[in-house]
Short mmCIF file of C-alpha atoms and ligand atoms in Angstrom, two decimals:
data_model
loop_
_atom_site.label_atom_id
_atom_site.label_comp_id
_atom_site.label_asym_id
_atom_site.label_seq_id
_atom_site.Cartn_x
_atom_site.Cartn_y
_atom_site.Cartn_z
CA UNK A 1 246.70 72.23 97.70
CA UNK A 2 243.80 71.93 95.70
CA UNK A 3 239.97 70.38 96.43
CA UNK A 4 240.29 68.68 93.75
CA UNK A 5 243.13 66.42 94.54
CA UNK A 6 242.80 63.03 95.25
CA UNK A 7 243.91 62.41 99.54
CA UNK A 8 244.17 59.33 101.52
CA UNK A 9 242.13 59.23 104.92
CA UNK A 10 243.27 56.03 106.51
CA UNK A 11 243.20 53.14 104.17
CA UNK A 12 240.73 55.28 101.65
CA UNK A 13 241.62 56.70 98.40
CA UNK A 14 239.31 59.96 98.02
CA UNK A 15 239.04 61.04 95.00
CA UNK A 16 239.11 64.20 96.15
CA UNK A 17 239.28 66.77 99.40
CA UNK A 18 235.49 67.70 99.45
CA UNK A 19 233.19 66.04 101.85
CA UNK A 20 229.84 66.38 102.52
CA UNK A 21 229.21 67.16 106.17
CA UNK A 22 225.82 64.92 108.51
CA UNK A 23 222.63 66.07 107.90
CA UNK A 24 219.96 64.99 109.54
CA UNK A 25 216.92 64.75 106.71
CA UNK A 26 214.37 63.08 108.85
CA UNK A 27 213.11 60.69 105.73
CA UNK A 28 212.89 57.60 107.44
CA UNK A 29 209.93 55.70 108.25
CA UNK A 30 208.56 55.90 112.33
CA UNK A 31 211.06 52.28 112.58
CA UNK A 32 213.79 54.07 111.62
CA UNK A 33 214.11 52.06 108.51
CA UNK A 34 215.55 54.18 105.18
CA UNK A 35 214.16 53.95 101.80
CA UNK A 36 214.99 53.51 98.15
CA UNK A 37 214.98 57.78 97.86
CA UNK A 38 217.67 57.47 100.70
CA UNK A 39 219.83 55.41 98.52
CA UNK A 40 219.11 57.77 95.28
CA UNK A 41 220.03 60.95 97.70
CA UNK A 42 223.46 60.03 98.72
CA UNK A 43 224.03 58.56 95.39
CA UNK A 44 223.30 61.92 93.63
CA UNK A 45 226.32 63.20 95.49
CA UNK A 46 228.82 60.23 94.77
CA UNK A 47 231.22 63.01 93.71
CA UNK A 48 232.53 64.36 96.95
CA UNK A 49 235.36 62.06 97.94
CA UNK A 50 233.57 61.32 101.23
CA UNK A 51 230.12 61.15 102.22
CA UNK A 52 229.09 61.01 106.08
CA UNK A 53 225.31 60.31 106.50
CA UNK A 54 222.83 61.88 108.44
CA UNK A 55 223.11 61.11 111.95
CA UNK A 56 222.43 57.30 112.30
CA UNK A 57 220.74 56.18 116.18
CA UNK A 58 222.84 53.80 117.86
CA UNK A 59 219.96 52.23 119.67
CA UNK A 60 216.15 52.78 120.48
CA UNK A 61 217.47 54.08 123.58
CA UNK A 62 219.15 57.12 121.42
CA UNK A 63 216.41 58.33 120.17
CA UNK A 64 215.84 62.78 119.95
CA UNK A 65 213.62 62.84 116.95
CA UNK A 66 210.92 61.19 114.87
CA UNK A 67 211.27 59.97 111.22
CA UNK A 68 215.29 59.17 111.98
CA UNK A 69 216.98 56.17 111.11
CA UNK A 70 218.71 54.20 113.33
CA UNK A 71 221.30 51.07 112.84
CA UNK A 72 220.77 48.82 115.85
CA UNK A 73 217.55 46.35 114.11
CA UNK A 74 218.25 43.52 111.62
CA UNK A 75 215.80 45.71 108.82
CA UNK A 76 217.45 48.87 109.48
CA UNK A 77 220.84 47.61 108.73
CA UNK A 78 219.58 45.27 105.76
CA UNK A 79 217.91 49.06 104.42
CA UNK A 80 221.19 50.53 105.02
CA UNK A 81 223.26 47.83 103.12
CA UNK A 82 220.88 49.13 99.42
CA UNK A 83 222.44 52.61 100.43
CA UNK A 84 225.84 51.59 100.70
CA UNK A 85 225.99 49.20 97.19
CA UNK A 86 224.52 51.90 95.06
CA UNK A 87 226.95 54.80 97.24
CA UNK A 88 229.72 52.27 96.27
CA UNK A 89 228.56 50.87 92.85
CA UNK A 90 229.01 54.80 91.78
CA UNK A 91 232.56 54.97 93.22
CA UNK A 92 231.33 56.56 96.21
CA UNK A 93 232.51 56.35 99.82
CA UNK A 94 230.45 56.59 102.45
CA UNK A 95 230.83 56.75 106.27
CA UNK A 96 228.11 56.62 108.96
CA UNK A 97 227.57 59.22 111.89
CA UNK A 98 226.95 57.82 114.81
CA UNK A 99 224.21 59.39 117.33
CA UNK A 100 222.90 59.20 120.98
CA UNK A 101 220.80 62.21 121.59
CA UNK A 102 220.84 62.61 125.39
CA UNK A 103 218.86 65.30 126.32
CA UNK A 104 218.17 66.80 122.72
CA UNK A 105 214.90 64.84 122.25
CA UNK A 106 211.14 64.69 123.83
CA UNK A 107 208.92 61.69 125.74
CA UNK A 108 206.56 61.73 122.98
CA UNK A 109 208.81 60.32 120.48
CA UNK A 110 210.59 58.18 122.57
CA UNK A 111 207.50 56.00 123.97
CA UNK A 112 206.76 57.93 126.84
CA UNK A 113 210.10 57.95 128.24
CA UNK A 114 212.18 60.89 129.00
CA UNK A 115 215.34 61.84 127.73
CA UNK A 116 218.41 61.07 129.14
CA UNK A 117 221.36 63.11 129.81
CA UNK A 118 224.46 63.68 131.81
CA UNK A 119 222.71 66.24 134.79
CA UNK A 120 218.78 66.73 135.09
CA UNK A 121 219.16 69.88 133.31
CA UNK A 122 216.93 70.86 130.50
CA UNK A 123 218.03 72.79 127.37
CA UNK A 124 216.87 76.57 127.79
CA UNK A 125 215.89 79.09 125.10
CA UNK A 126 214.95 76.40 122.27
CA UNK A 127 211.97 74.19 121.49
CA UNK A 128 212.09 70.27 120.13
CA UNK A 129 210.82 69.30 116.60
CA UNK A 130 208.76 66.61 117.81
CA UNK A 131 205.84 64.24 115.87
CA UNK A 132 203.20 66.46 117.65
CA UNK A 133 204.91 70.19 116.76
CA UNK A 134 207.54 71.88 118.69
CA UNK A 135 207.29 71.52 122.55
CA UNK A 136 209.78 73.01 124.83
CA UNK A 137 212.35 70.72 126.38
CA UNK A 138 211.41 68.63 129.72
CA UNK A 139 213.90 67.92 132.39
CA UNK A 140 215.92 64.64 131.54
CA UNK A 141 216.59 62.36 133.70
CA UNK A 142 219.91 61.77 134.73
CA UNK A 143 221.97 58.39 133.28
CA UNK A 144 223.29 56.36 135.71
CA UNK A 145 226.76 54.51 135.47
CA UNK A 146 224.90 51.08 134.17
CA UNK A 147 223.56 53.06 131.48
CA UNK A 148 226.83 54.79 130.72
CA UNK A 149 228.08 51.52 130.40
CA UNK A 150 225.64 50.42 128.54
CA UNK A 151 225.20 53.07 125.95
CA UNK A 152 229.02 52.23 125.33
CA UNK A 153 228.58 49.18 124.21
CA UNK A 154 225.96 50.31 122.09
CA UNK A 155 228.13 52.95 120.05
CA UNK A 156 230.55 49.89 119.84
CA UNK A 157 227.55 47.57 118.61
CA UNK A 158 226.18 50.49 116.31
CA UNK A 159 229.92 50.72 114.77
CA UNK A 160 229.83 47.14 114.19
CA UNK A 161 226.59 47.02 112.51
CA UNK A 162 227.68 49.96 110.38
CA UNK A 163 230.48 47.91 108.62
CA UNK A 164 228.29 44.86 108.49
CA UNK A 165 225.75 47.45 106.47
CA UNK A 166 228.88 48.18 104.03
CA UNK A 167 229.91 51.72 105.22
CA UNK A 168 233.64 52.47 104.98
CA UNK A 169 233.70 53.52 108.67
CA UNK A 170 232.02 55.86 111.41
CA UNK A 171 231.88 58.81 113.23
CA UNK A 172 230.89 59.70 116.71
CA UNK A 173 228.84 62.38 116.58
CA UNK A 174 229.87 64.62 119.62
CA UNK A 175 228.62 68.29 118.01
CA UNK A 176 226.02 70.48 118.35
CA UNK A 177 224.55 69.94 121.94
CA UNK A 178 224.01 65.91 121.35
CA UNK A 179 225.24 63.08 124.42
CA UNK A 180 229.10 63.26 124.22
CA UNK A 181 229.48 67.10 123.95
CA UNK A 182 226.30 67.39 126.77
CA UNK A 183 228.94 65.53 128.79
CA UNK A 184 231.62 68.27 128.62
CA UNK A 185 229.28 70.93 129.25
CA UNK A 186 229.01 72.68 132.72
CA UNK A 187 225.13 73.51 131.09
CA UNK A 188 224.10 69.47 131.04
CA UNK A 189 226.50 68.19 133.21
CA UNK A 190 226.83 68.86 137.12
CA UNK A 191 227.47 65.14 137.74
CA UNK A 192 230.30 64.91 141.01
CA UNK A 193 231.00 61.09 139.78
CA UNK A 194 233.73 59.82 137.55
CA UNK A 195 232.12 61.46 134.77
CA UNK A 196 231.86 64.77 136.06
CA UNK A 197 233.18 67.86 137.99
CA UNK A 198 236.47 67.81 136.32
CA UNK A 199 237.90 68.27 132.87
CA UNK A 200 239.30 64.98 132.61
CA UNK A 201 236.30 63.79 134.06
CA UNK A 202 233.89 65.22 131.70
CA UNK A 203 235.41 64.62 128.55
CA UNK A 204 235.84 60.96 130.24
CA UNK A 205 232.49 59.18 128.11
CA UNK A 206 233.49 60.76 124.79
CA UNK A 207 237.09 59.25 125.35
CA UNK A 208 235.31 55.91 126.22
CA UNK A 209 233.23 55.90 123.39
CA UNK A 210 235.99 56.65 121.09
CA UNK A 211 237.76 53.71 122.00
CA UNK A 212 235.19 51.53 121.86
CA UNK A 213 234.54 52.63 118.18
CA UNK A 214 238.94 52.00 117.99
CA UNK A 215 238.36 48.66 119.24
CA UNK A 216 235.27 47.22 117.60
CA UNK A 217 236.06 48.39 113.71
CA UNK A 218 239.72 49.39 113.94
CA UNK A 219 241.02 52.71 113.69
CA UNK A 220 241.57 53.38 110.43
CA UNK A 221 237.53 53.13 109.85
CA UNK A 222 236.84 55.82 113.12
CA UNK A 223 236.41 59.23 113.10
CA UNK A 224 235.07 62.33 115.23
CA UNK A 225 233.00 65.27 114.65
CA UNK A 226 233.38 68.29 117.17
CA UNK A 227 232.39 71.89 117.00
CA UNK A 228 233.81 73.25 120.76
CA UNK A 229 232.41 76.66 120.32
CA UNK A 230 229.61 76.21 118.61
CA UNK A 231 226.65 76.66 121.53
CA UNK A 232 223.76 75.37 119.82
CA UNK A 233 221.67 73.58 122.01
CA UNK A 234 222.60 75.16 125.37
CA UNK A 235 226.23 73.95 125.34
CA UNK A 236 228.12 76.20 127.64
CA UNK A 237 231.51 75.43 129.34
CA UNK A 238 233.10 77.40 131.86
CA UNK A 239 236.56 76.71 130.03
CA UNK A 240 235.99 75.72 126.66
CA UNK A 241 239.11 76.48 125.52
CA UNK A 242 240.92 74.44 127.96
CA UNK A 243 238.15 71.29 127.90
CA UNK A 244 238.74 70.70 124.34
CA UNK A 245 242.77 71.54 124.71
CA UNK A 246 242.46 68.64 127.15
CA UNK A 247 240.13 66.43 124.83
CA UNK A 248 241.97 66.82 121.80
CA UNK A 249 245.29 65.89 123.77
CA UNK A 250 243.52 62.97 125.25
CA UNK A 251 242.20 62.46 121.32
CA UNK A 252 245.98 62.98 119.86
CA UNK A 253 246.60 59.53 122.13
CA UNK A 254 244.31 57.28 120.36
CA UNK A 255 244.99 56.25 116.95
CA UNK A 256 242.02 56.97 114.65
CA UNK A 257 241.57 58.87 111.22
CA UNK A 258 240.39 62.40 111.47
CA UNK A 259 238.80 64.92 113.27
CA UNK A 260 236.02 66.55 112.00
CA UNK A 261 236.15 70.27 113.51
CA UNK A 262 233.43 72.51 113.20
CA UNK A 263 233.58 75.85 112.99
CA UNK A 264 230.37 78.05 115.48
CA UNK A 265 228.15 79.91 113.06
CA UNK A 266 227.36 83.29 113.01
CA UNK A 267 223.73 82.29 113.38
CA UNK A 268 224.67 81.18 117.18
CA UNK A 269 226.97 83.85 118.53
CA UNK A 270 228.51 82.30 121.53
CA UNK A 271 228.85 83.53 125.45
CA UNK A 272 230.50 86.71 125.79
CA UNK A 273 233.56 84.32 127.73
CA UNK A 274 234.43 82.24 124.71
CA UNK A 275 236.96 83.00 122.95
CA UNK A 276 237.79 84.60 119.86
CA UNK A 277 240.10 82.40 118.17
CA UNK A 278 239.02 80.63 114.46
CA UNK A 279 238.96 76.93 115.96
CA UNK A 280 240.89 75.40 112.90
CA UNK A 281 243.89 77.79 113.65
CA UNK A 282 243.83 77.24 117.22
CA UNK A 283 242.63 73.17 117.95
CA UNK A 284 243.17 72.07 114.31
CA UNK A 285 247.13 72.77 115.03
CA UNK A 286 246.70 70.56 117.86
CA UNK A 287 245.35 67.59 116.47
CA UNK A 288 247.37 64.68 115.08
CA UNK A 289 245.09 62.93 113.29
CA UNK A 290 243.64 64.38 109.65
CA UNK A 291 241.90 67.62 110.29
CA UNK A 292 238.15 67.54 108.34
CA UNK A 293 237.50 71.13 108.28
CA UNK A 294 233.82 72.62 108.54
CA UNK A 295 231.16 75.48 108.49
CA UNK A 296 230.68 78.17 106.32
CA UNK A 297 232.79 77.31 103.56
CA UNK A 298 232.55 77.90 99.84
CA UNK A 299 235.22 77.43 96.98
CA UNK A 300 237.29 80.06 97.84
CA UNK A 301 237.55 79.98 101.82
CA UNK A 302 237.87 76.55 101.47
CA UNK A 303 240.73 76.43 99.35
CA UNK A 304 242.57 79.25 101.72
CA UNK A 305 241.75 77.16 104.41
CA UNK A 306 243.67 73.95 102.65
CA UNK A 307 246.77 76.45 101.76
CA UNK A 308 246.83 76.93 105.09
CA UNK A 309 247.96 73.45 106.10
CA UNK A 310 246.14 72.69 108.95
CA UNK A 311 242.99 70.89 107.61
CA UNK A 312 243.41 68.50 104.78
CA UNK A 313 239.89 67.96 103.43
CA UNK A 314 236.95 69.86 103.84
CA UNK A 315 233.23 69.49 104.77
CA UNK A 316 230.31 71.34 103.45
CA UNK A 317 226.62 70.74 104.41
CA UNK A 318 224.04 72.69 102.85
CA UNK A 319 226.17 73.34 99.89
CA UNK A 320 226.00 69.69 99.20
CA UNK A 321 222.47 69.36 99.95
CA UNK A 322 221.41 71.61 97.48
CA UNK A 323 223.95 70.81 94.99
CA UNK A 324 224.36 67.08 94.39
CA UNK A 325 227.38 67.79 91.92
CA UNK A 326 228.99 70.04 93.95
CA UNK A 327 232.35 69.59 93.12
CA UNK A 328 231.75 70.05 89.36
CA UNK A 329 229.87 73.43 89.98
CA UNK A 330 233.19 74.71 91.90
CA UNK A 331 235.08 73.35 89.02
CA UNK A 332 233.33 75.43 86.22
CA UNK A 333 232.75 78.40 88.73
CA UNK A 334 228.90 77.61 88.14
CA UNK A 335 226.33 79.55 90.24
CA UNK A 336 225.15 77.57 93.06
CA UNK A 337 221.54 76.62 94.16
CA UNK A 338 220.76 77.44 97.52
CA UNK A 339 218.57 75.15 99.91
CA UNK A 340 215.61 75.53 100.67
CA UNK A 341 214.58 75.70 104.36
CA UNK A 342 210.86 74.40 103.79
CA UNK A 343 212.12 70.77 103.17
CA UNK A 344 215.70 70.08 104.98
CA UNK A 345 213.93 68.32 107.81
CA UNK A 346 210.95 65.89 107.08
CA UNK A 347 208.74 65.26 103.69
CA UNK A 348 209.53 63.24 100.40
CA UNK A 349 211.52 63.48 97.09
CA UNK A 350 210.53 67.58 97.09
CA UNK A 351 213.55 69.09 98.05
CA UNK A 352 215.57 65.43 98.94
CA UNK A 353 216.22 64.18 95.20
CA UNK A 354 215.14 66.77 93.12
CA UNK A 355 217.99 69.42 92.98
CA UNK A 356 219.16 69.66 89.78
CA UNK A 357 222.61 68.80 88.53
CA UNK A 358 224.29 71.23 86.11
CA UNK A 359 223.21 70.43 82.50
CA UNK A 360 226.55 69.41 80.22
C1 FMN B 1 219.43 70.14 107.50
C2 FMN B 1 220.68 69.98 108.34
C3 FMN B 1 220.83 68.85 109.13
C4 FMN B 1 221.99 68.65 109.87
N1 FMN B 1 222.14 67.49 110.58
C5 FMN B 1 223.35 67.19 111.12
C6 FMN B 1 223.62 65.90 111.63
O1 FMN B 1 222.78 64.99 111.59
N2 FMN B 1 224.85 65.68 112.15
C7 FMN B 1 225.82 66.65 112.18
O2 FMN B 1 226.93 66.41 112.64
N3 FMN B 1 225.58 67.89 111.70
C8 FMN B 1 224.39 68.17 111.15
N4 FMN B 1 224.20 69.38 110.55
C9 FMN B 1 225.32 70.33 110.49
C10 FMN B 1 226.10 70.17 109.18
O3 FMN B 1 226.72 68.91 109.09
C11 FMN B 1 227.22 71.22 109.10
O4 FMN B 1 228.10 71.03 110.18
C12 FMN B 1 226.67 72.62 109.12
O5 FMN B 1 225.59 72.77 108.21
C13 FMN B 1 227.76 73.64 108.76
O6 FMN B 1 228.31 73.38 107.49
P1 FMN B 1 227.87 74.24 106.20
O7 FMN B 1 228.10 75.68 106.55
O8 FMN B 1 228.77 73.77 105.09
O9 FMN B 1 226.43 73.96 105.94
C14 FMN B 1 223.03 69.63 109.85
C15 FMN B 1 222.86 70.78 109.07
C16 FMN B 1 221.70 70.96 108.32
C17 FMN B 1 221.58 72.18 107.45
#
């Protein structure tokens, strides 16, 4: 049980059990088009065995921030496709995370228009990194069945575009606060139609959009990323033990590859009801399909985690994002580079391409 085994996920060969988790960089241009540093960035980090990008919009319509990419226009899929030949000419593999905001996002970066999202109920206690500084959240508006439908289709669209681009398969993003988890969330979603007021009606669109995703690029190239205590923007269930016990059951029908499961951070302590169970002990056991294990791991946990038998690779974030060889500094025990906060989100090569490698 060792990271640095070589694993199958689906039809892939990974050369090894390390994967670097989304980030969100914010280094595209205002058409959400990605650039040649793009390309150099996840090629610097060709040594995890799998790569998942950024969070990739599925359509204009998607849209939470400025400076994202998206994969729904002719350009931004050709732009993608230079990513994906240099990820792959290095012996890289490379899967792309699929996102619909919802709510997370502001009328000044999305042409005026405001967000939608499951209820009309704005995300308290936060602010929005928007093109014009941080503004508080405004009340979305809530989606209406057509556009259910038709966001749908676009994840579906988005998934197809992604292995047009070259990627070696998706993931719906439904962490951290975005559309699909806003759906299961008492906190964004009062809805009393079929996509609401239950259990099994709430997790209802993320079940949808998973088989969507199953049906349009087959599902050994689909995947999932959930964190179902994590609260970060606003999430709260009333049951969030027994939504995602319902979710992942509905999940463990549906053949697909993995489930990425996230970990909440101690930097977002959640509501006094949640509770205290590590999520990879109790959902990972649940889940059929590979367990991608992340948050807050470093060599050590994450081998201990592996041992344990429940996950079978491993994500890190910023760990990868400040350490492009990653896998070699766990091998030789070297000392690790730690990110810096100042350039995560936004800006050019400073703090993108520039973190050193380990010198031979
Ligand atoms: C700069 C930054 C951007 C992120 N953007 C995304 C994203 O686009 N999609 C996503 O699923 N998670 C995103 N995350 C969360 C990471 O993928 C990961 O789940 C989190 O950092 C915990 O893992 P770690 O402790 O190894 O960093 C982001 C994290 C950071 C630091």
């Amino acid at each position: 049980m060792n990271l640095f085994e070589e694993t199958q996920l689906g039809n892939l060969t990974l050369k090894n059990k390390m994967a670097m988790s989304a980030m969100t960089r914010s280094r595209a241009d205002h058409n959400g088009i990605v650039g040649d540093l793009t390309a150099q960035y996840y090629t610097q980090r060709v040594s995890a065995g799998l790569i998942f990008t950024e969070a990739i919009r599925i359509s204009e319509q998607a849209t939470g921030s400025p400076v994202t990419p998206g994969i729904y226009a002719t350009n931004q899929i050709e732009a993608w496709k230079k990513v994906t030949k240099s990820v792959h000419d290095h012996g890289g593999v490379i899967m792309a995370q699929l996102w619909h905001t919802g709510r997370v996002g502001h009328s000044i970066d999305r042409d005026g228009k405001l967000p939608l999202a499951p209820s009309a109920l704005p995300i308290r206690g936060m602010q929005h990194f928007t093109s014009q500084g941080l503004k508080d959240y405004e009340t979305p508006q809530e989606i209406t069945i057509d556009e259910i439908r038709q966001t749908i289709k676009d994840y579906g669209q988005a998934a197809r575009n992604a292995i047009a681009a070259g990627f070696d398969g998706v993931e719906l993003h439904a962490a951290n606060g975005y559309l699909p988890s806003q759906f299961l969330a008492e906190s964004a979603n009062q809805r009393t139609d079929e996509y609401g007021g239950t259990i099994p009606k709430k997790a209802r669109f993320v079940l949808e959009v998973m088989q969507e995703l199953i049906t349009a690029v087959g599902s050994d190239k689909v995947g999932i990323k959930i964190s179902p205590f994590h609260p970060y923007g606003d999430m709260i269930l009333d049951n969030p033990a027994g939504t995602y016990t319902y979710l992942i059951e509905q999940l463990n029908e549906l053949n697909f590859a993995y489930v990425e499961l996230m970990k909440r951070s101690p930097h977002f302590p959640s509501p006094a009801h949640y509770p205290a169970d590590d999520e990879i002990e109790l959902f990972g056991s649940m889940i059929r399909q590979t367990v991608i294990a992340n948050a807050g791991y470093e060599k050590t946990s994450a081998e201990a985690e592996l041992e344990k038998g429940i996950a079978r690779l491993i994500s890190f974030g910023t760990l990868f994002l400040a350490n492009p060889d990653l896998p070699q500094r766990f091998k030789k025990d070297a000392p690790l580079k730690q990110p810096d906060r100042e350039t995560m989100f936004g800006g050019g090569e400073q703090g993108y391409i520039d973190y050193p490698f380990l010198k031979e």
